[in-house]
Structure formats: structure tokens, C-alpha cells
mmCIF file of C-alpha atoms in Angstrom:
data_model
loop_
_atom_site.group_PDB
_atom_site.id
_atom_site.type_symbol
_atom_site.label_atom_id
_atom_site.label_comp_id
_atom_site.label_asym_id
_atom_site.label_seq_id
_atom_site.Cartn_x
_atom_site.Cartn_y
_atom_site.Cartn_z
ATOM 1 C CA UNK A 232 20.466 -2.590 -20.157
ATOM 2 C CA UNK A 233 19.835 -6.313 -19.737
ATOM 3 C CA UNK A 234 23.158 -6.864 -17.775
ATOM 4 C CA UNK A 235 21.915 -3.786 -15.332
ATOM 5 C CA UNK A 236 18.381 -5.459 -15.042
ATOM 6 C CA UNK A 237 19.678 -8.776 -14.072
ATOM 7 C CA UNK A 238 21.664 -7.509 -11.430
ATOM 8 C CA UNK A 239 18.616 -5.649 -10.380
ATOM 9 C CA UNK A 240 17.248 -8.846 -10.205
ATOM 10 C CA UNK A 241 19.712 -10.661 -8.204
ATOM 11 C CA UNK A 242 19.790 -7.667 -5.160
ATOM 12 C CA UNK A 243 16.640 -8.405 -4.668
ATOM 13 C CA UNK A 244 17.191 -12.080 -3.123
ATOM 14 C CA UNK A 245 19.944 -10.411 -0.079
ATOM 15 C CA UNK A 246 17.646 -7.007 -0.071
ATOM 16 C CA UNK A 247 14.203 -9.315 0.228
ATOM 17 C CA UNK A 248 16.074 -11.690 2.682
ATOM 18 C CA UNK A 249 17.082 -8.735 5.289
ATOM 19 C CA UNK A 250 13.898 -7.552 5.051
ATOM 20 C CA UNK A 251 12.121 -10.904 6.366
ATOM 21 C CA UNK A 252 15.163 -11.543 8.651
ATOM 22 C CA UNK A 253 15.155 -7.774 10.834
ATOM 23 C CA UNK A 254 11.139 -8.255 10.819
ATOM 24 C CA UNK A 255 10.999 -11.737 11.973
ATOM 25 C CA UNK A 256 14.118 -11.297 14.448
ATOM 26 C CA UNK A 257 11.982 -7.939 16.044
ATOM 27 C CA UNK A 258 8.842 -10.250 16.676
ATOM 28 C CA UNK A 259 10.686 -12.468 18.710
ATOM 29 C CA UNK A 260 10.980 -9.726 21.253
ATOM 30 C CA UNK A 261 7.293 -8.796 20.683
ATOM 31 C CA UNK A 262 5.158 -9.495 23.747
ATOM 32 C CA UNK A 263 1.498 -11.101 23.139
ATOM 33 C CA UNK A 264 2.166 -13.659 20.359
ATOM 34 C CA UNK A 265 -0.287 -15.640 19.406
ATOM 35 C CA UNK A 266 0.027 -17.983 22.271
ATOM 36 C CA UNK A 267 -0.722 -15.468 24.743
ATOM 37 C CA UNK A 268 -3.271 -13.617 22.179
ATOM 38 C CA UNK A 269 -5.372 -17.140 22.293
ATOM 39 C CA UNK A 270 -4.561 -17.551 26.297
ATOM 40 C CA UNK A 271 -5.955 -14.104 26.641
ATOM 41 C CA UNK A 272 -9.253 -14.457 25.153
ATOM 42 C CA UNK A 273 -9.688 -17.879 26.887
ATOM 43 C CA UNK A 274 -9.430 -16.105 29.899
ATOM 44 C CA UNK A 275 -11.966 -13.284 28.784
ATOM 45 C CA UNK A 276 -14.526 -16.421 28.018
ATOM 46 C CA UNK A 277 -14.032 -16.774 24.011
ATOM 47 C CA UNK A 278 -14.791 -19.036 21.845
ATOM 48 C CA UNK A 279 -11.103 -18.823 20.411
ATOM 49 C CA UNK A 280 -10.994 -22.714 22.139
ATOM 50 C CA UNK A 281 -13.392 -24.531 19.810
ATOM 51 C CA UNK A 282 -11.513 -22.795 16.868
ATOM 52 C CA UNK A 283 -8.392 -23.897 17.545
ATOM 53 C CA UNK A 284 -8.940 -27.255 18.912
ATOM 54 C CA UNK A 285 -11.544 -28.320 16.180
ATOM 55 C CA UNK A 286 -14.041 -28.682 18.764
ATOM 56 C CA UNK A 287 -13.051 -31.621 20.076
ATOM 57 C CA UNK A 288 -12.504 -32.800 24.020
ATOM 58 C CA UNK A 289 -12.980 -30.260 26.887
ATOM 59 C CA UNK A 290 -10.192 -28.767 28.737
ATOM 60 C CA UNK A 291 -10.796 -28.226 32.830
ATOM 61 C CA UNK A 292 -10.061 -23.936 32.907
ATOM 62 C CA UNK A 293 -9.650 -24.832 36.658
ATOM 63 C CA UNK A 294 -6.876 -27.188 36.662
ATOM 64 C CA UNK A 295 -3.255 -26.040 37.492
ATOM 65 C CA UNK A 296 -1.095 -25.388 34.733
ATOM 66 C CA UNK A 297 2.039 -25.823 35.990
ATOM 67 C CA UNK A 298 5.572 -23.890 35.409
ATOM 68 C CA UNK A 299 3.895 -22.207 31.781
ATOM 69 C CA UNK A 300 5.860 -19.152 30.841
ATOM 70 C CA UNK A 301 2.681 -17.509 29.657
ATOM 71 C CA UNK A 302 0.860 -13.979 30.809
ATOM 72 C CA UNK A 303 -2.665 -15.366 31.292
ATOM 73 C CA UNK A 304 -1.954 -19.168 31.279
ATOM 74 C CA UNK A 305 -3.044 -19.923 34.854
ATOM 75 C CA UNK A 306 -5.943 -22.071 34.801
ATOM 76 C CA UNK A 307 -5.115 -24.124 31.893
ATOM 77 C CA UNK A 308 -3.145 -27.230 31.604
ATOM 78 C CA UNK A 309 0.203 -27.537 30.659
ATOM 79 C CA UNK A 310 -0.349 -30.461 28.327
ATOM 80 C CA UNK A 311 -3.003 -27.906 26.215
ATOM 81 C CA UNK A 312 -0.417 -25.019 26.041
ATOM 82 C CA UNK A 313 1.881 -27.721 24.500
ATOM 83 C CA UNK A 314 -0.504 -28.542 22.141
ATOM 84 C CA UNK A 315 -0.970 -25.003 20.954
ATOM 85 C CA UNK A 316 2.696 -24.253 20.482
ATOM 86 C CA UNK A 317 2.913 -27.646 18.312
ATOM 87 C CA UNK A 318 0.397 -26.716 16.355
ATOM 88 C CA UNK A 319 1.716 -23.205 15.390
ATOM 89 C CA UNK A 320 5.449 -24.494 15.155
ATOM 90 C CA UNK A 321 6.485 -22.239 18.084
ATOM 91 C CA UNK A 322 7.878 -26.060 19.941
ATOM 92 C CA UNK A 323 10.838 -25.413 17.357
ATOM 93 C CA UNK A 324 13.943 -23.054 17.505
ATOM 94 C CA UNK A 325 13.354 -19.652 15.828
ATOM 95 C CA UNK A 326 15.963 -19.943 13.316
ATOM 96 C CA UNK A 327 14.450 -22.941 12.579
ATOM 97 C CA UNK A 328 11.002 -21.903 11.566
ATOM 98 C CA UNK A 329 12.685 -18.451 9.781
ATOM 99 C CA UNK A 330 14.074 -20.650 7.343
ATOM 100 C CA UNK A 331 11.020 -22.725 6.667
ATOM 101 C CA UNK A 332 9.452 -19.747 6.666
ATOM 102 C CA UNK A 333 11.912 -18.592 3.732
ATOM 103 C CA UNK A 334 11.847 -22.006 2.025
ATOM 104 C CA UNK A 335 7.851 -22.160 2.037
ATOM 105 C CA UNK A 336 7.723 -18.409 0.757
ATOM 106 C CA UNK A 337 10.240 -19.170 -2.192
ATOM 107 C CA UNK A 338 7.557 -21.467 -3.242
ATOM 108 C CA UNK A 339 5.214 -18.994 -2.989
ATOM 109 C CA UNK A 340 3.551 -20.852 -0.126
ATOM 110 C CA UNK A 341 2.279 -18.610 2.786
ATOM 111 C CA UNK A 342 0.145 -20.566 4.858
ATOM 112 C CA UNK A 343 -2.773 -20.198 6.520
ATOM 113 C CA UNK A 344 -3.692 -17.545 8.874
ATOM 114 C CA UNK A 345 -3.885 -18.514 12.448
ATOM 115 C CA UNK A 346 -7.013 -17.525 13.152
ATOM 116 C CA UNK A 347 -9.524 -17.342 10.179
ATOM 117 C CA UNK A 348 -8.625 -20.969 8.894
ATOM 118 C CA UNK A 349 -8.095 -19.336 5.191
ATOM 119 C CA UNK A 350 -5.188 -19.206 3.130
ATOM 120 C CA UNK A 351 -2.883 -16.071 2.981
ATOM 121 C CA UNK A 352 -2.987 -15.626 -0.651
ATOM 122 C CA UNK A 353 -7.111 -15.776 -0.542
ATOM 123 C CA UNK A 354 -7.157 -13.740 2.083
ATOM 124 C CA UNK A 355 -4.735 -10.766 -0.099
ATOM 125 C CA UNK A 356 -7.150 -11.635 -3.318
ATOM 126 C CA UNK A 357 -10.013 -11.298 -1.137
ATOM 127 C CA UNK A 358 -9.107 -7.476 0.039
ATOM 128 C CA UNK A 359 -6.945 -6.429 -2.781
ATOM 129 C CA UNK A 360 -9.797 -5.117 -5.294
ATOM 130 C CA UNK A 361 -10.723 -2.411 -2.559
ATOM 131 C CA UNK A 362 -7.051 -1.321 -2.146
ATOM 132 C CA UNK A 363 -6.445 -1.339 -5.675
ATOM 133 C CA UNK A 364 -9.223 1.166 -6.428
ATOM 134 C CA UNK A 365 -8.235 3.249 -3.594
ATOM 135 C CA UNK A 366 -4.269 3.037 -5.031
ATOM 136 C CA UNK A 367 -5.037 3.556 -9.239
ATOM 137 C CA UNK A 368 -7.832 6.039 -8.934
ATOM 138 C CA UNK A 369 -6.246 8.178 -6.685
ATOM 139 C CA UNK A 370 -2.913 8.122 -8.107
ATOM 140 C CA UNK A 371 -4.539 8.528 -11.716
ATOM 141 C CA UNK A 372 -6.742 11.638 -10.410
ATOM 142 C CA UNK A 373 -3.455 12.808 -8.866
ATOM 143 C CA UNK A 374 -1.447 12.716 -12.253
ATOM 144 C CA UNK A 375 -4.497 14.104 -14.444
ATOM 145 C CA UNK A 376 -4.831 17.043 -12.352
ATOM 146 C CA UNK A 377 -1.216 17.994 -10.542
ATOM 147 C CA UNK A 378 0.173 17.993 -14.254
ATOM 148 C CA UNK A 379 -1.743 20.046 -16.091
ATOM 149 C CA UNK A 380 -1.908 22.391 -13.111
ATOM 150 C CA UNK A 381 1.899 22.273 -12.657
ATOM 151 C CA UNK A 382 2.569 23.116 -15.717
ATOM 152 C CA UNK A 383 0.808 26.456 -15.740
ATOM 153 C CA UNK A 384 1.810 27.640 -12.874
ATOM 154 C CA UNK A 385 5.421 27.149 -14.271
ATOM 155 C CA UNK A 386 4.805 28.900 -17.185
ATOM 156 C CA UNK A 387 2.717 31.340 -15.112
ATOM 157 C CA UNK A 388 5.128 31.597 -11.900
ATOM 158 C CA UNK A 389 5.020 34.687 -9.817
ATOM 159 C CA UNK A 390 1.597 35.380 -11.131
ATOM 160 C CA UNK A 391 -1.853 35.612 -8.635
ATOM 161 C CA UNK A 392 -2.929 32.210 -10.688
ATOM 162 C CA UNK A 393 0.923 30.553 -9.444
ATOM 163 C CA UNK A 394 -0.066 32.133 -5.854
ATOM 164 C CA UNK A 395 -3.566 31.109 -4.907
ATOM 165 C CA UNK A 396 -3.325 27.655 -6.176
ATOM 166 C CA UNK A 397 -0.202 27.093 -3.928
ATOM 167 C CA UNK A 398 -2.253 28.201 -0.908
ATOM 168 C CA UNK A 399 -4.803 25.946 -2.009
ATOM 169 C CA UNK A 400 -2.705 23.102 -2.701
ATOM 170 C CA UNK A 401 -0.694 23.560 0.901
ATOM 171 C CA UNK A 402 -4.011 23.828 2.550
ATOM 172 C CA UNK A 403 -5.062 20.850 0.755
ATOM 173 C CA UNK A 404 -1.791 18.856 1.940
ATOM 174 C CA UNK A 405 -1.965 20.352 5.301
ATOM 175 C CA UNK A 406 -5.381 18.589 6.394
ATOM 176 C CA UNK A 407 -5.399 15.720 7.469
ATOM 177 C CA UNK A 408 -6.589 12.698 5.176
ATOM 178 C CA UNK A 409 -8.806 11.348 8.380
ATOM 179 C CA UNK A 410 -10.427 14.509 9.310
ATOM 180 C CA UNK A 411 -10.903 15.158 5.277
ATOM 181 C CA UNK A 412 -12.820 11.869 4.895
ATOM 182 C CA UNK A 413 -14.644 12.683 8.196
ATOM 183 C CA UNK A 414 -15.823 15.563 6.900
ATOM 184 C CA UNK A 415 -16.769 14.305 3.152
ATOM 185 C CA UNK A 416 -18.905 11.918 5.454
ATOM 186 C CA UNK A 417 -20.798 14.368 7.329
ATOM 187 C CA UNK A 418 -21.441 16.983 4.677
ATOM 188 C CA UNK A 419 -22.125 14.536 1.274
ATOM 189 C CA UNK A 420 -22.970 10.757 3.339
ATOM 190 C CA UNK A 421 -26.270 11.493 5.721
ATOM 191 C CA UNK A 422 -23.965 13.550 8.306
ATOM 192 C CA UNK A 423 -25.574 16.929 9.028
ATOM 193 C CA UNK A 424 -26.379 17.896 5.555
ATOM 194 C CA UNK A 425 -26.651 16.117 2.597
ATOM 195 C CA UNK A 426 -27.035 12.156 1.835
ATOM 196 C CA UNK A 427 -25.820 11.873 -1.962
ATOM 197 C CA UNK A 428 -23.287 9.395 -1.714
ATOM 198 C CA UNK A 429 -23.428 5.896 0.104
ATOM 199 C CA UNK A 430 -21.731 5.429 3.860
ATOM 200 C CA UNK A 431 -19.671 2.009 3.182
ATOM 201 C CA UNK A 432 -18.776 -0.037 0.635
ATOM 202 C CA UNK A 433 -17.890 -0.352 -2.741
ATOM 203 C CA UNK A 434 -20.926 -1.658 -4.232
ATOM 204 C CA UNK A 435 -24.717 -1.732 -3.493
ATOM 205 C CA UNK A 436 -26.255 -4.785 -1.909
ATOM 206 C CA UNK A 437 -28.553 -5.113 -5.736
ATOM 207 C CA UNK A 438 -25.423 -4.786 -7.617
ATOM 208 C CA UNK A 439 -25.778 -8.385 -8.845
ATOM 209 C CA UNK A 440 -29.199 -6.806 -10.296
ATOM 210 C CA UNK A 441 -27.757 -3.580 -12.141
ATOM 211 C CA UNK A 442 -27.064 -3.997 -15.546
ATOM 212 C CA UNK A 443 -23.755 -3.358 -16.849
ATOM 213 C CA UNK A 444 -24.070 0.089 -17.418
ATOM 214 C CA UNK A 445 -25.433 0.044 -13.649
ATOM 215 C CA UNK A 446 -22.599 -1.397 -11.964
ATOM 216 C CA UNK A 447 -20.177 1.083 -13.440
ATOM 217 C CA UNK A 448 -22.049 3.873 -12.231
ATOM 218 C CA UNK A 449 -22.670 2.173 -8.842
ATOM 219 C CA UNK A 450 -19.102 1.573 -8.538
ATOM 220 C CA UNK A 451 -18.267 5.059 -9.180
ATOM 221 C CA UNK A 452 -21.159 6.156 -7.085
ATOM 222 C CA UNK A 453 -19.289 4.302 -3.727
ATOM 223 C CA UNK A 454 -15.307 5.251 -4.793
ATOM 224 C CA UNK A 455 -15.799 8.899 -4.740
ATOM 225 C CA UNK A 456 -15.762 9.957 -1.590
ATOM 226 C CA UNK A 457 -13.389 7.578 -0.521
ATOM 227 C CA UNK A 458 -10.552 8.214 -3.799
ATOM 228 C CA UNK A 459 -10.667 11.843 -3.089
ATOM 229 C CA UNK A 460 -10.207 11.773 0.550
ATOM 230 C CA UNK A 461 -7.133 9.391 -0.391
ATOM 231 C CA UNK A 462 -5.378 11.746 -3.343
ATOM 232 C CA UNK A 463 -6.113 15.031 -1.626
ATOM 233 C CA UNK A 464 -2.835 14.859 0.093
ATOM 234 C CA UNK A 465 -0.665 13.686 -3.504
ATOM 235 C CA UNK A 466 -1.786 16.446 -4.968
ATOM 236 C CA UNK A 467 0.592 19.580 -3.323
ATOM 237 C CA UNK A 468 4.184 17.258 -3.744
ATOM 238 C CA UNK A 469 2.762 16.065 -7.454
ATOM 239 C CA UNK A 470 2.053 19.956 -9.037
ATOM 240 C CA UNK A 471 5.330 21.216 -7.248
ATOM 241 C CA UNK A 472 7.074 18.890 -8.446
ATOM 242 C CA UNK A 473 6.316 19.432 -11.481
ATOM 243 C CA UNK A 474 6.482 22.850 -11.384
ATOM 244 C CA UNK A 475 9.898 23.249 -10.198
ATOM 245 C CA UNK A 476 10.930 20.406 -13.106
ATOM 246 C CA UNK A 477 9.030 22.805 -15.547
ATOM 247 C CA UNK A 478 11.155 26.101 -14.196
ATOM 248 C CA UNK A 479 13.995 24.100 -14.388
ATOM 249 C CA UNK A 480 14.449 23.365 -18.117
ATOM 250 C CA UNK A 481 12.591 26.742 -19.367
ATOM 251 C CA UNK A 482 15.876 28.496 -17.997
ATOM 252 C CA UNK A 483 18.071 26.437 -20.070
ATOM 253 C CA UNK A 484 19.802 27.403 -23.530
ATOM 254 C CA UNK A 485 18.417 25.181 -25.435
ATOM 255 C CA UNK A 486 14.856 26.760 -24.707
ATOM 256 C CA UNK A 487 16.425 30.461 -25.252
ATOM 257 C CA UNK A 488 17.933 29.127 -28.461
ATOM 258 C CA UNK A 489 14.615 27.444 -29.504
ATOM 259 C CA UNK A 490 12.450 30.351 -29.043
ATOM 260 C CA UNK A 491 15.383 32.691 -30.749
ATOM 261 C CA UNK A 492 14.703 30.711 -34.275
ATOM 262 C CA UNK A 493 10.839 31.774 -33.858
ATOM 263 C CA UNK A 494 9.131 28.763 -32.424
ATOM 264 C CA UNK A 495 5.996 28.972 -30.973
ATOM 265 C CA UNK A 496 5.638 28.892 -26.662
ATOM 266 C CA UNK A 497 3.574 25.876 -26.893
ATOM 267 C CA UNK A 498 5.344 24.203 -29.480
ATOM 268 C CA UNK A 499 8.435 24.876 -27.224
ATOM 269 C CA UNK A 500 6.791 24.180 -24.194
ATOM 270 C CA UNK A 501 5.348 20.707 -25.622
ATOM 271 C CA UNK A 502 7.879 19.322 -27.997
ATOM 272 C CA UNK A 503 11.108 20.441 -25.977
ATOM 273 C CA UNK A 504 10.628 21.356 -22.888
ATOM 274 C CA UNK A 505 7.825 18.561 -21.833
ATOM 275 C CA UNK A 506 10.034 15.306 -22.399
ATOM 276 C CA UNK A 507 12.506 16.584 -20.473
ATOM 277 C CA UNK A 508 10.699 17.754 -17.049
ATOM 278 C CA UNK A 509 8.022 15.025 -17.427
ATOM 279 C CA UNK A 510 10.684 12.458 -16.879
ATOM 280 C CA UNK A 511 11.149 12.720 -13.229
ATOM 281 C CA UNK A 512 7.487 13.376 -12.579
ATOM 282 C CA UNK A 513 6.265 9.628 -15.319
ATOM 283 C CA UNK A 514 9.069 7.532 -14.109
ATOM 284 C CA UNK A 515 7.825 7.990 -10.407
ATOM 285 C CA UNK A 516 3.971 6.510 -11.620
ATOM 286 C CA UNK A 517 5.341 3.282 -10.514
ATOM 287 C CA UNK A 518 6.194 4.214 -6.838
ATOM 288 C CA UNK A 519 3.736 6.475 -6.563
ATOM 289 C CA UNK A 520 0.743 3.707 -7.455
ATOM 290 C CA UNK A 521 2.465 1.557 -4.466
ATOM 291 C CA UNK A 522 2.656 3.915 -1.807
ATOM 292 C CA UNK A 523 -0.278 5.301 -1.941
ATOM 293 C CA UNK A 524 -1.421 1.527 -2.367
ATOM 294 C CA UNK A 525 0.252 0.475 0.739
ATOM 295 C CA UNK A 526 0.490 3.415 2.628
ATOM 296 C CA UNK A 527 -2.043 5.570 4.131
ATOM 297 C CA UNK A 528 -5.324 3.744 3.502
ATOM 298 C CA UNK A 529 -6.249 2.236 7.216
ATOM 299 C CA UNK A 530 -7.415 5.338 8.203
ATOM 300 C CA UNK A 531 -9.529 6.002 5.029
ATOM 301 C CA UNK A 532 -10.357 1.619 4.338
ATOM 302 C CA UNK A 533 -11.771 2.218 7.934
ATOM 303 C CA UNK A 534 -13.513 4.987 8.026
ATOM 304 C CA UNK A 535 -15.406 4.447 4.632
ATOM 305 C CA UNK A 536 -15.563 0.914 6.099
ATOM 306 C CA UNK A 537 -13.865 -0.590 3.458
ATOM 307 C CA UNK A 538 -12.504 -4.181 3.762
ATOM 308 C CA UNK A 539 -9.148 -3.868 2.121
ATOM 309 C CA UNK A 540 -4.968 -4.563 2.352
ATOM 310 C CA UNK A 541 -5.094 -1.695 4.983
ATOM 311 C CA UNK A 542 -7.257 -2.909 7.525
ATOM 312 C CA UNK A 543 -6.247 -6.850 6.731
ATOM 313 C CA UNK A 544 -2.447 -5.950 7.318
ATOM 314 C CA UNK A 545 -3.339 -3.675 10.386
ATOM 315 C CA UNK A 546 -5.934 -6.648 12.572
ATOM 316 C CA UNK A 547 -3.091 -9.256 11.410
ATOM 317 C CA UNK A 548 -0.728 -7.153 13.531
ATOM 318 C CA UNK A 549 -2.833 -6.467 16.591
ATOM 319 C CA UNK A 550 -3.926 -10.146 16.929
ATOM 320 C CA UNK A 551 -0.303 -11.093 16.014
ATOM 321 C CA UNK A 552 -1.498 -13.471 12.933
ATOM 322 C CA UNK A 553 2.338 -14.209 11.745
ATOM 323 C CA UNK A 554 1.230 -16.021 8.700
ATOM 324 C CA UNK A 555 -0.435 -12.541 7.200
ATOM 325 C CA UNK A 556 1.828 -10.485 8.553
ATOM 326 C CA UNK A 557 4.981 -12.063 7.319
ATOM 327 C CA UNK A 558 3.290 -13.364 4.103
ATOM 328 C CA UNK A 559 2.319 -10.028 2.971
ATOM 329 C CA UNK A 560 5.546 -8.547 4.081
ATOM 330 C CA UNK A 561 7.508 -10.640 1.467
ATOM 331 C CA UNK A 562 4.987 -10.100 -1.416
ATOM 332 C CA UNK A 563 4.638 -6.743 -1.323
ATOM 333 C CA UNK A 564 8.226 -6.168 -0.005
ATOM 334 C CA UNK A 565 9.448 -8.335 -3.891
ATOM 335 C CA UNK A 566 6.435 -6.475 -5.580
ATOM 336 C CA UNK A 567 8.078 -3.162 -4.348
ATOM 337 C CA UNK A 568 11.226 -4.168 -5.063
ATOM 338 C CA UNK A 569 10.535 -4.930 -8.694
ATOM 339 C CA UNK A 570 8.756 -1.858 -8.362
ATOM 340 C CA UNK A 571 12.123 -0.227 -8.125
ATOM 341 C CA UNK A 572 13.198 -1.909 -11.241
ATOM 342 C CA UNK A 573 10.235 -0.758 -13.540
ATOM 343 C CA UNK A 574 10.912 2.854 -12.077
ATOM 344 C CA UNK A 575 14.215 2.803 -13.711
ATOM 345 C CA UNK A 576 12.705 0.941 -16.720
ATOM 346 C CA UNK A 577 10.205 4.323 -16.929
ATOM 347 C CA UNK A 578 12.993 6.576 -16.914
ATOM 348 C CA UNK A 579 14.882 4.369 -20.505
ATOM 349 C CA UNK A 580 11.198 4.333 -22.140
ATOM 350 C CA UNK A 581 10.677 8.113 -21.309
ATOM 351 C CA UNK A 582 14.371 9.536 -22.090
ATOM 352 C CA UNK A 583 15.914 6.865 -23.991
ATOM 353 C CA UNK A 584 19.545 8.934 -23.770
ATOM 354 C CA UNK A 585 19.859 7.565 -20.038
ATOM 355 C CA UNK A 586 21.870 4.364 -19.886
ATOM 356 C CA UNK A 587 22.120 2.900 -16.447
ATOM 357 C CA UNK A 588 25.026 0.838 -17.345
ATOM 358 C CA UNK A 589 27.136 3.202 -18.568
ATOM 359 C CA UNK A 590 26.560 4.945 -15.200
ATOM 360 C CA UNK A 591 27.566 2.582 -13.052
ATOM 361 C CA UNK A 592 31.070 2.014 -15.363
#
């Protein structure tokens, strides 16, 4: 297993590599980069000027600029747009700053973001405890309840039970997650009927006050709403799932043969049958936890106005702030990529007849 892990480990560097190389290569044929983001809101009367230049010296918005290649760069003089493009690196060759890029990033060092004068990493640490809420609660709420419920409506399949909850649970993954928060908002948070749960946020503004006991149930208080409008849609592929993994190994002989010598159903069901189907449906809590960390909570970070990964990774790419975009890119691109790794590890801890090496012999 250790030989299998360390090549694990040494696909990521190639697999890690493309990644940041296909990204970095499409951006190049990007329009509005963050020259001509900047040039833009000059032009529109923003401050963006005084951030960038520190302040210092005024620039004459009515002298020519010259032969600049830039979409909203009349006006402004040639010597400023050179200035810009020197300070964000874009006065080298591309492949040039890619592999800085890569060198910086193997040391872990992602920069600063253009245009909030903070580091990338305090940036992620400062919006990661609201995405990692959204991502553990919902995909623990997910597991706690899709299990249980999958695997009676295995052992119940073909029943009314096995049928309504599937039309609930295809309803359920049918609606939208949007229009499912929306309408968590206007029923339970002031909409048009009742105001029990808070609007935004993931704390009060007294939580400092609360005592300890307080701040847990304040916390819990402001995730509600927001958790299950995010794992309302895990919960139809979760219970069929497991299910079908359920109906799956009841069929086999060994399950005949066990209930032949007089066992029990639940002592069948539980200390046979369960290690077995459960191993597809565990070893997947890894990926699961990250897409549902990455994926899918804009919509819900922004309508519960939450300030997390989603809405960070989502204003980085429509103000084209490369040093978020690409820095998060490669460290959640290697944290999914381990990811991958610890999903295989899941499967040896749960079943510990699979051997990945003999496999690949």
C-alpha cells in the first residue's frame, strides 16, 4: 500500500501542473484583465487610482495616451499604463510569470490580491469558516439521514414506504437549491410569514456577549436555514445510492446461505450485509465533504449573505484578481487531489480485503 500511495503522491505534481498550466494559458485569451478592469473604473470616476498608486502624484485624465492597446485607456498617459503593468508583472512574457507563478506557489507563496492589498492565504482563512460549516454540516446531515433511510427502503423495496419517499426525495432533488433557500427566507426569515430565524450571517452582532452555551446555540440558530437549503439536493443521489448498494448484496449467496443457518434479519443485515454496501457509500465522505464544499454554495453564501470561499472565488473572477483566482485554484486543486488519495485510503480502512497494488499488477 505504501508503494501505491507514493505514486499517488508523485501524479499529483504533472496532474496539479496541467491544471495551473490549461487555466493560466485560457486567461491569456480572457478579455478585461486587470489592466483594463482598473482602466475601466478610472473611466467610470473611481477611486481604484489612489489604491493603486498609493496616493501619491496626480495623473492629467485629459492628456493623450498614445498607441495603448487598452479598451478604455484614452485619456490616460502612456507612461501611467506602464506603470500599472510593472507593477502587476504583466511588462514580462507569460511563460515567464507562469513559472514564477509555479515557483512562488511551491513555496506556498500566493501573493497578494490585486485589489484588497491582503494576502491570499488571509483572505482563504478569512472566508473559509463560513464554507466549512456550509460543507461538514450539510454533508454530515446528508449521511445521518440518506443512510438510515436507504437502508429501509432496501430492505423495504417495492413497498408504499420505498415509493413515497422516492417521490419525496426526487422532488427534493428536483428544486432548485436557490429557489429552496428563497423560499426558507420568505416563509421562516421575516418574508411573508414567520421571522424565527436570522436573515444573514453566521453569528449575532452580541455574540462576543453570549456565554458559551450561547454561542453554540446562536451559531446553530444562523446555520440552519442556510445547511438545509445546501444538503437538500445530496440527499436523493446519497439514499439511492445506498439503496441500490443495499439490494445489491441482499441478493447474493452468502446472504441466502446466512439466513439458511437461522440468523437473525438484522443480525444479517448489520454484521454481513452492512460492511459490504457501506463501502462505496463511507469511502465517498471524502469527496463528498469537498464538493459540496466547493461546489454549489455562491448561490446559497449569497443569498443568506454569507461571506465565504463561494462568493470570494466568484468577485475574484469577475474583477479578474489573478492572485485569488490562481492561488485558490492550486490549493484546493492539491487539497482535492489528496482528496483522491484519502478516498482510496477509506475504501483499505473500510474493506481491508481490497489491495490497490495488487490491482494495478
Amino acid at each position: 500500500m505504501g508503494a501505491y500511495i507514493f505514486r499517488r503522491l508523485l501524479l499529483i505534481i504533472p496532474t496539479l501542473f496541467g491544471i495551473m498550466l490549461i487555466n493560466f494559458v485560457l486567461t491569456q485569451f480572457v478579455p478585461g484583465g486587470p489592466i483594463e478592469q482598473i482602466l475601466a473604473r478610472l473611466d467610470g470616476g473611481g477611486d481604484v487610482f489612489e489604491t493603486i498608486s498609493g496616493g501619491g502624484g496626480d495623473v492629467d485624465l485629459d492628456s493623450g495616451a498614445g498607441d495603448s492597446n487598452y479598451v478604455g485607456a484614452r485619456g490616460l498617459p502612456k507612461e501611467f499604463i506602464e506603470d500599472l503593468e510593472r507593477q502587476f508583472g504583466f511588462d514580462r512574457p507569460a511563460y515567464v510569470r507562469f513559472f514564477d507563478m509555479i515557483w512562488n506557489y511551491m513555496r506556498f507563496d500566493f501573493g497578494e490580491s490585486y485589489f484588497r492589498s491582503v494576502s491570499v492565504v488571509d483572505l482563504v482563512l478569512e472566508k473559509m469558516p463560513v464554507s466549512i460549516t456550509l460543507g461538514l454540516w450539510s454533508t454530515l446531515i446528508a449521511y445521518l439521514v440518506s443512510i438510515p433511510l436507504g437502508i429501509r427502503k432496501a430492505v423495504r423495496d417495492g413497498s408504499s414506504f420505498d415509493t413515497w419517499t422516492s417521490g419525496l426525495i426526487i422532488m427534493a432533488y428536483a428544486i432548485p437549491g436557490f429557489l429552496f433557500a428563497i423560499l426558507l427566507l420568505v416563509l421562516f426569515a421575516g418574508g411573508t410569514y414567520w421571522q424565527i430565524f436570522p436573515l444573514r450571517g453566521l453569528t449575532s452582532e452580541n455574540f462576543d456577549d453570549l456565554t458559551t452555551a450561547g454561542k453554540v446555540l446562536d451559531y446553530l440558530w444562523h446555520i440552519i436555514l442556510p445547511v438545509t437549503a445546501s444538503a437538500i439536493g445530496g440527499f436523493a443521489t446519497l439514499t439511492l445510492l445506498t439503496k441500490n448498494s443495499f439490494l445489491d448484496e441482499i441478493k447474493k449467496q452468502y446472504v441466502i446461505t446466512a439466513k439458511a443457518k437461522g440468523l437473525s434479519e438484522s443480525k444479517v443485515l448489520y454484521g454481513h450485509v452492512f460492511r459490504n454496501a457501506m463501502l462505496i457509500v463511507i469511502a465517498g465522505f471524502p469527496a463528498l465533504f469537498i464538493s459540496i464544499f466547493f461546489g454549489g454554495s455562491i448561490i446559497i453564501e449569497t443569498i443568506f449573505s454569507l461571506d465565504g470561499l463561494g462568493r470570494l472565488g466568484f468577485e475574484a473572477t469577475v474583477a479578474r484578481d489573478y492572485p485569488v483566482i490562481f492561488g485558490t485554484l492550486f490549493a484546493f486543486g492539491l487539497l482535492g487531489l489528496v482528496v483522491g488519495i484519502l478516498s482510496d485510503l477509506m475504501y483499505v480502512f473500510v474493506d481491508p480485503r481490497i489491495d490497490f497494488e495488487k490491482r494495478e499488477a
